[in-house]
Coordinates of C-alpha atoms and ligand atoms in Angstrom, one line a residue:
Chain A
M1 CA -69.4 -9.4 29.9
T2 CA -68.9 -5.7 29.5
T3 CA -71.6 -3.4 31.1
H4 CA -72.3 0.2 30.4
H5 CA -73.4 2.9 32.1
I6 CA -76.1 4.6 30.0
T7 CA -78.2 8.0 30.5
F8 CA -81.0 8.5 28.4
T9 CA -84.7 9.9 28.5
I10 CA -87.3 7.9 28.5
N11 CA -90.7 9.3 27.6
G12 CA -89.4 12.6 28.7
A13 CA -88.2 11.3 32.1
Q14 CA -84.0 11.4 32.6
E15 CA -82.8 8.0 33.5
E16 CA -79.5 6.3 34.0
A17 CA -78.6 2.5 33.9
L18 CA -76.3 -0.1 33.6
V19 CA -76.8 -2.5 30.9
T20 CA -75.0 -5.6 29.7
S21 CA -73.7 -5.5 26.1
H22 CA -76.1 -7.8 24.2
I23 CA -79.4 -6.7 26.0
T24 CA -81.8 -5.3 23.2
L25 CA -83.4 -2.1 23.7
L26 CA -86.7 -4.2 23.4
A27 CA -85.5 -6.4 26.0
F28 CA -84.3 -3.4 28.5
L29 CA -87.6 -1.8 28.0
R30 CA -90.0 -4.6 28.8
E31 CA -88.0 -6.3 31.5
R32 CA -86.3 -3.5 33.0
L33 CA -88.2 -0.8 32.7
G34 CA -91.5 -3.0 32.9
L35 CA -92.9 -0.8 29.7
T36 CA -94.4 -3.4 28.3
G37 CA -96.7 -1.6 25.8
T38 CA -93.8 -2.2 23.5
K39 CA -94.4 -5.6 22.0
N40 CA -92.0 -8.6 21.0
G41 CA -93.6 -10.3 17.9
C42 CA -90.6 -11.6 15.6
A43 CA -87.5 -10.0 17.0
T44 CA -86.0 -9.8 13.6
G45 CA -87.1 -6.7 12.4
E46 CA -90.2 -7.9 10.0
C47 CA -93.4 -7.2 12.1
G48 CA -92.8 -3.8 13.6
A49 CA -94.6 -4.5 17.0
C50 CA -91.6 -3.2 18.9
T51 CA -91.5 0.2 17.4
V52 CA -90.5 3.1 19.3
L53 CA -89.3 6.4 18.6
L54 CA -85.2 7.0 19.1
D55 CA -84.4 10.8 19.0
G56 CA -88.0 11.4 17.3
E57 CA -87.2 8.5 14.4
P58 CA -88.9 5.1 14.5
V59 CA -86.6 2.0 14.8
N60 CA -87.1 -1.9 15.6
A61 CA -86.3 -1.9 19.2
C62 CA -85.4 -5.6 18.8
L63 CA -82.5 -4.6 16.6
V64 CA -81.2 -1.7 18.9
L65 CA -79.0 -2.7 21.8
A66 CA -79.7 -0.4 25.2
A67 CA -76.4 0.3 25.3
E68 CA -76.7 2.1 22.2
I69 CA -79.2 4.5 23.7
D70 CA -76.6 6.4 25.7
G71 CA -77.6 10.0 25.1
A72 CA -80.5 9.2 23.2
D73 CA -84.3 10.5 23.8
V74 CA -86.8 7.2 23.7
I75 CA -90.5 7.4 23.6
T76 CA -92.7 4.6 23.8
I77 CA -96.3 4.0 23.5
E78 CA -96.7 4.6 27.6
G79 CA -95.2 8.2 26.3
L80 CA -98.0 9.3 24.1
A81 CA -100.9 10.2 26.4
H82 CA -100.8 13.3 28.8
D83 CA -102.1 13.8 32.1
G84 CA -104.6 11.0 31.7
E85 CA -105.5 11.8 28.3
L86 CA -105.0 10.1 25.0
E87 CA -103.5 12.1 22.5
P88 CA -106.0 12.4 19.0
L89 CA -104.3 9.8 17.2
Q90 CA -105.1 7.0 20.0
Q91 CA -108.6 8.6 20.2
A92 CA -109.0 8.0 16.3
F93 CA -108.1 4.3 16.9
I94 CA -110.9 3.8 19.1
D95 CA -113.2 6.1 17.0
H96 CA -112.3 3.6 13.9
T97 CA -112.2 0.6 15.7
G98 CA -108.6 0.6 14.2
T99 CA -107.6 -2.1 16.8
Q100 CA -108.8 -5.7 17.4
C101 CA -106.6 -8.1 19.4
G102 CA -104.4 -4.7 20.0
F103 CA -101.1 -6.7 19.7
C104 CA -99.9 -4.6 16.7
T105 CA -101.1 -1.1 18.0
P106 CA -98.3 -0.1 20.1
G107 CA -96.0 -0.1 17.3
I108 CA -98.8 1.1 14.3
L109 CA -99.0 4.2 17.0
I110 CA -95.6 5.0 16.9
S111 CA -94.7 4.7 13.3
A112 CA -97.9 6.8 12.6
R113 CA -96.9 9.1 15.2
A114 CA -93.5 9.3 13.5
L115 CA -95.6 9.7 10.2
L116 CA -97.8 12.9 11.0
N117 CA -94.6 14.5 13.0
R118 CA -93.2 14.6 9.5
N119 CA -95.8 15.2 7.2
P120 CA -99.0 16.4 9.1
D121 CA -100.8 15.9 6.0
P122 CA -100.2 12.4 4.4
T123 CA -102.0 10.7 1.5
E124 CA -103.3 7.4 1.9
D125 CA -100.2 6.2 -0.1
D126 CA -98.2 8.3 2.4
I127 CA -99.9 6.4 5.1
K128 CA -99.4 2.6 3.8
D129 CA -95.6 3.6 3.2
A130 CA -94.9 4.5 6.4
L131 CA -96.9 1.4 7.9
R132 CA -95.5 -1.2 5.5
G133 CA -93.1 -2.4 8.3
N134 CA -96.2 -2.8 10.8
L135 CA -97.9 -6.5 10.4
C136 CA -101.7 -6.5 11.7
R137 CA -103.2 -9.8 11.5
C138 CA -106.7 -8.5 12.7
T139 CA -108.2 -5.3 11.0
G140 CA -107.2 -5.3 7.4
Y141 CA -105.5 -2.2 7.6
Q142 CA -108.2 0.1 6.3
R143 CA -109.5 1.1 9.7
I144 CA -105.9 1.8 10.5
I145 CA -105.7 4.1 7.7
N146 CA -109.2 5.6 8.2
A147 CA -107.9 6.4 11.7
V148 CA -104.9 8.2 11.0
Q149 CA -106.3 10.0 8.4
D150 CA -109.0 11.3 10.7
A151 CA -106.3 12.3 13.2
A152 CA -104.3 14.1 10.5
K153 CA -107.3 15.9 9.6
A154 CA -107.8 16.9 13.1
G155 CA -104.2 18.2 13.5
G156 CA -103.4 15.5 15.5
Chain B
M1 CA -80.7 11.5 39.7
P2 CA -81.6 8.4 40.5
A3 CA -78.4 5.5 41.2
P4 CA -78.1 3.4 38.2
T5 CA -80.0 0.2 38.8
D6 CA -78.6 -3.1 39.1
V7 CA -76.8 -4.9 36.2
N8 CA -78.4 -7.9 36.4
I9 CA -81.6 -8.8 34.3
P10 CA -83.6 -11.1 35.8
A11 CA -83.3 -14.8 34.4
P12 CA -85.4 -15.9 31.0
S13 CA -87.4 -18.2 33.2
T14 CA -88.7 -15.9 35.8
L15 CA -90.4 -13.9 33.1
A16 CA -93.8 -14.2 32.0
M17 CA -92.5 -13.3 28.2
P18 CA -89.1 -13.1 27.9
S19 CA -87.9 -11.6 24.9
P20 CA -85.6 -13.9 22.9
G21 CA -82.0 -12.6 23.3
L22 CA -78.6 -12.1 21.2
P23 CA -76.0 -14.5 22.3
P24 CA -73.5 -12.4 24.8
F25 CA -70.7 -10.5 23.2
D26 CA -68.8 -7.2 24.2
Y27 CA -69.8 -4.3 23.0
L28 CA -67.5 -1.6 21.9
C29 CA -67.3 2.0 20.5
P30 CA -64.3 3.4 19.7
D31 CA -63.8 6.8 18.6
D32 CA -60.4 6.4 16.5
P33 CA -60.2 4.5 13.2
D34 CA -56.9 3.0 14.1
E35 CA -58.6 1.4 17.2
V36 CA -61.0 -0.4 15.1
V37 CA -58.0 -1.5 12.7
A38 CA -56.4 -2.6 15.7
L39 CA -59.3 -4.6 17.5
L40 CA -60.3 -6.2 13.8
L41 CA -56.6 -7.5 13.7
Q42 CA -56.6 -8.5 17.4
H43 CA -60.0 -10.5 17.2
G44 CA -60.0 -11.9 13.4
R45 CA -63.1 -13.2 12.6
S46 CA -64.6 -13.2 16.0
A47 CA -65.3 -9.6 15.8
R48 CA -67.8 -8.1 13.7
L49 CA -68.6 -4.6 12.9
L50 CA -72.1 -2.7 13.7
M51 CA -73.8 -0.2 12.2
G52 CA -77.5 -0.4 11.7
G53 CA -77.1 -4.1 12.9
T54 CA -80.1 -5.0 10.4
D55 CA -78.2 -7.7 9.0
L56 CA -75.5 -8.3 11.8
F57 CA -78.5 -8.8 14.7
V58 CA -80.9 -11.0 12.8
Q59 CA -78.0 -13.3 11.6
M60 CA -76.8 -13.1 15.5
R61 CA -80.5 -14.3 16.3
D62 CA -80.7 -16.9 13.8
G63 CA -77.5 -18.7 15.2
A64 CA -75.4 -17.9 11.8
L65 CA -72.9 -15.9 13.4
A66 CA -71.8 -15.5 17.1
P67 CA -69.2 -13.0 17.2
R68 CA -67.3 -12.1 20.8
V69 CA -67.0 -8.4 20.2
V70 CA -69.4 -6.3 18.3
I71 CA -67.2 -2.9 17.1
D72 CA -69.9 -0.1 16.7
V73 CA -68.1 2.2 14.0
K74 CA -71.3 4.3 13.4
R75 CA -70.1 7.2 15.8
L76 CA -66.6 7.2 14.2
P77 CA -65.5 10.6 12.6
G78 CA -67.3 11.2 9.0
M79 CA -69.0 8.3 8.9
R80 CA -72.5 10.0 9.1
E81 CA -71.8 12.8 6.9
L82 CA -73.3 13.4 3.4
S83 CA -71.9 16.0 1.4
F84 CA -72.5 17.0 -2.2
D85 CA -70.0 19.2 -5.0
P86 CA -71.0 19.9 -8.3
A87 CA -67.2 19.4 -9.3
D88 CA -66.8 16.4 -7.2
G89 CA -70.0 14.3 -6.9
L90 CA -71.7 12.6 -3.6
H91 CA -69.9 11.4 -0.7
V92 CA -71.9 9.4 1.7
G93 CA -70.5 8.3 5.4
A94 CA -71.1 4.5 5.4
A95 CA -73.0 4.9 8.5
V96 CA -75.6 7.5 6.8
N97 CA -79.0 6.1 7.4
M98 CA -81.2 5.2 4.7
N99 CA -83.9 7.3 5.4
A100 CA -81.1 10.4 5.4
L101 CA -80.0 9.3 2.1
A102 CA -83.3 8.9 0.6
A103 CA -84.1 12.6 1.6
A104 CA -81.2 14.4 1.3
P105 CA -81.6 17.5 -1.6
A106 CA -78.6 16.4 -3.6
V107 CA -79.8 12.6 -3.7
Q108 CA -83.2 13.7 -4.9
Q109 CA -81.9 15.9 -7.3
F110 CA -78.8 14.3 -8.9
Y111 CA -79.0 10.8 -8.0
P112 CA -82.6 9.6 -7.8
L113 CA -81.7 6.2 -8.9
L114 CA -80.3 6.0 -5.4
A115 CA -83.2 7.3 -3.9
Q116 CA -85.1 4.7 -5.9
A117 CA -83.1 2.0 -4.6
V118 CA -83.2 3.0 -1.0
A119 CA -86.8 3.3 -0.7
S120 CA -87.0 -0.1 -2.0
V121 CA -85.5 -1.6 1.0
A122 CA -87.7 -3.0 4.1
S123 CA -89.8 -0.3 5.9
Y124 CA -89.4 3.0 7.1
Q125 CA -88.6 2.2 10.5
L126 CA -86.1 -0.5 9.4
R127 CA -84.1 2.4 7.1
T128 CA -83.9 4.4 10.1
R129 CA -81.3 2.3 11.3
A130 CA -79.9 0.3 8.0
T131 CA -77.2 1.8 6.1
M132 CA -76.2 1.9 2.5
G133 CA -72.7 1.1 3.7
G134 CA -74.2 -2.0 5.8
N135 CA -75.9 -3.3 2.7
L136 CA -72.6 -3.4 0.6
C137 CA -70.7 -5.1 3.4
N138 CA -73.3 -7.7 4.0
G139 CA -72.1 -9.3 0.6
S140 CA -75.7 -10.3 -0.1
P141 CA -76.5 -10.9 -3.8
A142 CA -80.1 -9.3 -3.2
A143 CA -78.6 -6.0 -1.7
D144 CA -80.9 -3.7 -3.1
T145 CA -78.9 -0.5 -3.5
A146 CA -75.8 -2.6 -4.8
P147 CA -77.0 -2.2 -8.4
A148 CA -77.2 1.5 -8.1
A149 CA -73.8 1.9 -6.4
L150 CA -72.8 -0.5 -9.7
V151 CA -74.3 1.6 -12.4
L152 CA -73.4 4.7 -10.8
D153 CA -69.7 3.9 -10.8
A154 CA -69.7 4.4 -7.0
Q155 CA -66.1 4.2 -5.0
C156 CA -66.1 2.6 -2.0
V157 CA -63.4 3.9 0.4
V158 CA -62.1 2.0 3.2
W159 CA -59.6 2.5 6.3
G160 CA -57.3 0.1 7.3
P161 CA -53.6 -1.2 8.6
D162 CA -52.2 0.9 5.7
G163 CA -54.6 4.1 6.1
E164 CA -56.9 4.7 3.2
R165 CA -57.5 3.2 0.0
T166 CA -60.3 3.0 -2.6
I167 CA -62.0 -0.1 -4.2
P168 CA -64.6 0.9 -7.3
A169 CA -68.1 -0.8 -6.4
N170 CA -67.5 -2.9 -10.0
N171 CA -64.6 -4.7 -8.1
F172 CA -66.1 -4.8 -4.3
F173 CA -68.5 -7.9 -4.6
L174 CA -66.4 -11.5 -4.5
G175 CA -69.2 -13.6 -3.9
V176 CA -71.9 -14.6 -1.5
R177 CA -71.0 -12.7 2.1
K178 CA -67.4 -12.1 0.5
T179 CA -66.0 -8.7 -0.2
A180 CA -62.7 -7.1 -1.5
L181 CA -62.2 -5.8 2.2
Q182 CA -58.9 -7.5 3.7
P183 CA -58.3 -8.0 7.5
G184 CA -58.4 -5.1 9.6
E185 CA -60.1 -3.0 6.7
F186 CA -63.6 -1.4 6.8
L187 CA -66.1 1.0 4.9
T188 CA -65.9 4.5 5.7
R189 CA -67.7 6.0 2.7
M190 CA -69.2 5.6 -0.8
E191 CA -68.1 8.4 -3.3
F192 CA -70.2 8.8 -6.4
P193 CA -69.1 10.6 -9.0
V194 CA -71.0 13.7 -10.9
P195 CA -73.5 11.3 -13.1
P196 CA -72.9 11.8 -16.8
T197 CA -74.8 15.0 -18.4
G198 CA -78.5 14.3 -19.2
Y199 CA -78.6 11.1 -17.7
A200 CA -81.9 8.8 -17.0
G201 CA -82.0 6.0 -14.3
R202 CA -84.6 3.3 -13.0
Y203 CA -84.2 0.7 -10.6
I204 CA -86.9 -1.9 -10.7
K205 CA -87.1 -4.4 -7.8
L206 CA -89.4 -7.8 -7.7
G207 CA -90.3 -9.1 -4.5
R208 CA -93.0 -11.1 -3.1
N209 CA -94.9 -8.5 -1.7
A210 CA -94.7 -4.4 -1.6
G211 CA -93.7 -4.7 2.2
G212 CA -90.0 -4.7 2.1
D213 CA -89.0 -8.3 1.4
L214 CA -85.6 -9.4 0.0
A215 CA -85.9 -9.0 -3.9
I216 CA -86.4 -12.0 -6.1
V217 CA -85.2 -10.1 -9.1
G218 CA -83.7 -6.4 -8.8
V219 CA -82.2 -4.2 -12.3
A220 CA -80.9 -0.8 -12.4
V221 CA -80.7 0.6 -15.8
L222 CA -78.9 3.8 -16.4
G223 CA -78.8 5.8 -20.0
Y224 CA -77.1 9.1 -21.1
P225 CA -76.3 10.8 -24.5
E226 CA -72.7 10.3 -25.7
T227 CA -71.4 11.6 -29.1
S228 CA -68.6 9.0 -29.1
A229 CA -71.0 6.3 -29.2
A230 CA -72.3 4.8 -32.3
S231 CA -75.9 4.7 -31.3
G232 CA -75.3 8.2 -29.6
Y233 CA -76.1 6.6 -26.2
R234 CA -74.2 4.8 -23.5
F235 CA -76.1 2.5 -21.0
R236 CA -75.1 0.6 -18.1
F237 CA -76.9 -2.2 -16.5
A238 CA -76.5 -4.2 -13.1
L239 CA -79.0 -6.9 -11.9
A240 CA -79.3 -8.1 -8.1
S241 CA -80.3 -11.6 -6.8
V242 CA -79.5 -13.5 -10.0
A243 CA -75.9 -14.5 -9.4
P244 CA -73.5 -15.2 -6.3
T245 CA -72.9 -11.5 -6.1
P246 CA -74.8 -8.2 -8.0
I247 CA -73.2 -8.1 -11.2
R248 CA -73.2 -5.3 -14.3
V249 CA -74.0 -6.8 -17.7
P250 CA -71.1 -5.8 -20.0
E251 CA -72.8 -7.5 -23.0
A252 CA -76.2 -5.4 -23.1
E253 CA -74.1 -2.2 -22.6
A254 CA -71.9 -2.8 -25.8
L255 CA -74.9 -4.1 -28.0
L256 CA -76.8 -0.6 -27.2
A257 CA -73.7 1.2 -28.1
E258 CA -72.8 -0.3 -31.1
Q259 CA -75.9 0.4 -33.4
P260 CA -78.7 2.9 -33.9
I261 CA -81.2 2.1 -30.8
T262 CA -84.6 0.5 -32.2
S263 CA -87.3 -1.4 -30.3
G264 CA -85.7 -4.9 -31.4
L265 CA -82.3 -3.7 -30.1
L266 CA -83.6 -3.1 -26.6
S267 CA -85.4 -6.3 -26.6
Q268 CA -81.7 -7.7 -27.4
A269 CA -80.2 -6.1 -24.7
A270 CA -82.8 -7.5 -22.3
L271 CA -82.3 -10.9 -23.5
A272 CA -78.4 -10.5 -23.2
A273 CA -79.1 -9.3 -19.4
E274 CA -81.1 -12.7 -19.0
D275 CA -78.1 -14.4 -20.1
A276 CA -75.9 -12.6 -18.1
A277 CA -78.1 -14.2 -15.0
T278 CA -77.3 -17.1 -13.5
P279 CA -79.5 -17.4 -10.6
I280 CA -80.7 -20.2 -8.2
N281 CA -83.5 -21.8 -7.1
D282 CA -84.8 -21.0 -3.6
L283 CA -87.9 -19.8 -1.7
R284 CA -88.3 -16.6 -3.5
G285 CA -88.2 -18.1 -6.8
S286 CA -87.4 -20.3 -9.0
A287 CA -84.0 -20.1 -11.3
R288 CA -86.3 -20.2 -14.4
Y289 CA -88.5 -17.7 -13.4
R290 CA -85.8 -15.4 -12.2
K291 CA -84.0 -15.7 -15.8
A292 CA -87.7 -14.9 -17.2
M293 CA -88.3 -11.5 -15.0
V294 CA -84.6 -10.5 -15.6
R295 CA -85.4 -10.3 -19.3
N296 CA -89.0 -8.8 -18.6
L297 CA -88.1 -6.3 -16.0
T298 CA -84.6 -5.0 -17.7
R299 CA -87.0 -4.1 -20.8
R300 CA -89.3 -2.5 -18.7
A301 CA -86.5 -0.4 -17.0
L302 CA -84.7 0.2 -20.4
D303 CA -88.3 1.5 -22.1
D304 CA -88.6 3.9 -19.3
V305 CA -84.9 4.9 -19.4
W306 CA -85.0 5.4 -22.8
N307 CA -88.4 7.3 -22.9
Q308 CA -86.9 9.7 -20.3
L309 CA -83.7 10.5 -22.6
Q310 CA -86.2 10.8 -25.8
A311 CA -88.1 13.4 -23.7
E312 CA -85.1 15.2 -22.4
G313 CA -83.4 15.2 -26.0
Ligands
FAD401 C1 -87.5 -7.2 8.0 C2 -86.0 -6.9 7.1 C3 -86.2 -6.6 5.9 C4 -84.9 -6.1 4.9 N1 -85.2 -5.9 3.6 C5 -84.3 -5.9 3.1 C6 -84.6 -5.3 1.4 O1 -85.5 -5.0 0.9 N2 -83.5 -5.2 0.7 C7 -82.2 -5.3 1.2 O2 -81.4 -4.9 0.4 N3 -81.9 -5.7 2.5 C8 -82.8 -5.6 3.2 N4 -82.7 -6.3 4.7 C9 -81.4 -6.4 4.8 C10 -80.8 -4.9 5.7 O3 -81.4 -4.4 6.1 C11 -79.8 -4.2 4.8 O4 -78.6 -5.0 4.2 C12 -79.2 -2.9 5.2 O5 -78.4 -2.2 4.5 C13 -77.9 -3.3 6.2 O6 -77.3 -2.1 6.8 P1 -76.8 -1.9 8.5 O7 -76.3 -0.8 8.7 O8 -78.2 -2.4 9.5 O9 -75.8 -3.3 8.7 P2 -75.3 -4.1 9.7 O10 -76.1 -5.2 10.1 O11 -74.5 -3.3 10.7 O12 -73.8 -4.8 9.0 C14 -74.2 -5.3 7.7 C15 -72.8 -6.5 7.8 O13 -71.9 -5.5 7.0 C16 -70.6 -5.3 8.5 N5 -70.3 -4.1 8.6 C17 -71.1 -3.4 9.1 N6 -70.3 -2.2 9.0 C18 -69.4 -2.4 8.4 C19 -68.1 -1.5 7.8 N7 -68.1 -0.3 8.0 N8 -67.1 -2.0 7.4 C20 -67.2 -3.3 6.8 N9 -68.4 -4.0 7.3 C21 -69.2 -3.7 7.9 C22 -71.3 -6.2 9.6 O14 -70.3 -6.8 10.3 C23 -72.4 -6.9 8.9 O15 -71.8 -8.0 8.7 C24 -83.7 -6.6 5.1 C25 -83.6 -6.8 6.8 C26 -84.4 -7.1 7.8 C27 -84.3 -7.3 9.1
FES402 S1 -90.4 -7.5 17.1 FE1 -89.3 -6.1 16.3 S2 -89.9 -6.2 14.3 FE2 -90.8 -7.8 15.2
FES403 S1 -105.3 -5.6 15.9 FE1 -104.6 -7.5 16.1 S2 -102.7 -7.7 15.4 FE2 -103.3 -5.7 14.5

């Protein structure tokens, strides 16, 4: 089985690793790097629980190979807070109870982060559209939308 | 820099929550198109090409496919390039991702129909990886970008054992999961001619929800003023998810070219689209429902295009 030597940055730190061809980015993050904030929900691109930023854009890590991240920059939920301080978007989810069981939350925060990066002033429809690929079975979504709107207003 | 960590992934049984993996294969990332051709000819059906992987990996996870070799073609020269020339039209590398395609200023300005079709696919994060090339090559009757490719008269440019050749999108789809690609060939780009002057277009997708489900029915309509047509206009129709391949509807197109356009004629064209549809029953909808929806949605798309044409004319 082929192995690949990959060099990448993960949450700002430069790393390298040897990976076999068929290991997904999701499995690599969770099982090799111990970054279990990224969740495995469906493993088929439907639920968004595995969403991470790859070169600044959100992707479903269950449908990316670890071998494909050679030279890339990866940000997971573990990379949002800095120096022990939650970023404003995360704080807004707490303030609005935008999270209940929490399983969907890492993926939603990454999708929302990506949205605010490309559009700092989104409409409600923009937010719904950006989160279309993230399923939540608990909150009913409205609190999530409120949290993202609030974070956007606060410049987050 | 730390030394590369060990190669071995812990056996799934030792993990609390192992991620269901893909079956083993060799991942290859050649940088020369002829090497891809050689690999395809060497490995035949046990090789699969990879762009975004949003079809391929799902099919592999489902057990429908178990290739020994996965050949990543998205890093080949030109595969992720997009260019527009007012005389020559739009060239889209097969591996341009859907978000990049929909956001390209030339697409927004001159091919909004394409942007509409792309935006109807799945979710933003899936479209970061999913490509229009992959959507066409996957050969699904439900491919959302196929109707737009058909009515925009796209050309599929492929590289193979004999170099480059061009296949009109209208001849590209041969059956469910079957395209006109020959052994050793792969798609390198789509070329969209300059659209007709004054044209209007619309793609309507009916899914089970607004959250990126595959189409139950997809309808693309394009219309433009044309003095040589008896009606003064020409229209093009294409349907997804209602036949073994995405299809054009020449009967409806002829109808609207031959006589002055009235509301009754628009209804007849929608009926012709319904007649052309040969859908199946599946979990997304019955054949009867699909046929009725083809008529309704064709009429709706047609009304919209007709109103746009009137407003401009
Ligand atoms: C959750 C989910 C939702 C989806 N929703 C939609 C939807 O709403 N509408 C829709 O149309 N589709 C949908 N899809 C299907 C899929 O995302 C699209 O078809 C996508 O465009 C495929 O592109 P890709 O780059 O990921 O293709 P890949 O998976 O990389 O490739 C697709 C197929 O083409 C072959 N191939 C790849 N590159 C080439 C090449 N250069 N030449 C020849 N063959 C090649 C591959 O071997 C494979 O068989 C969905 C998929 C998922 C997982
Ligand atoms: S685990 Fe990747 S989308 Fe559900
Ligand atoms: S908080 Fe439980 S799934 Fe979203």
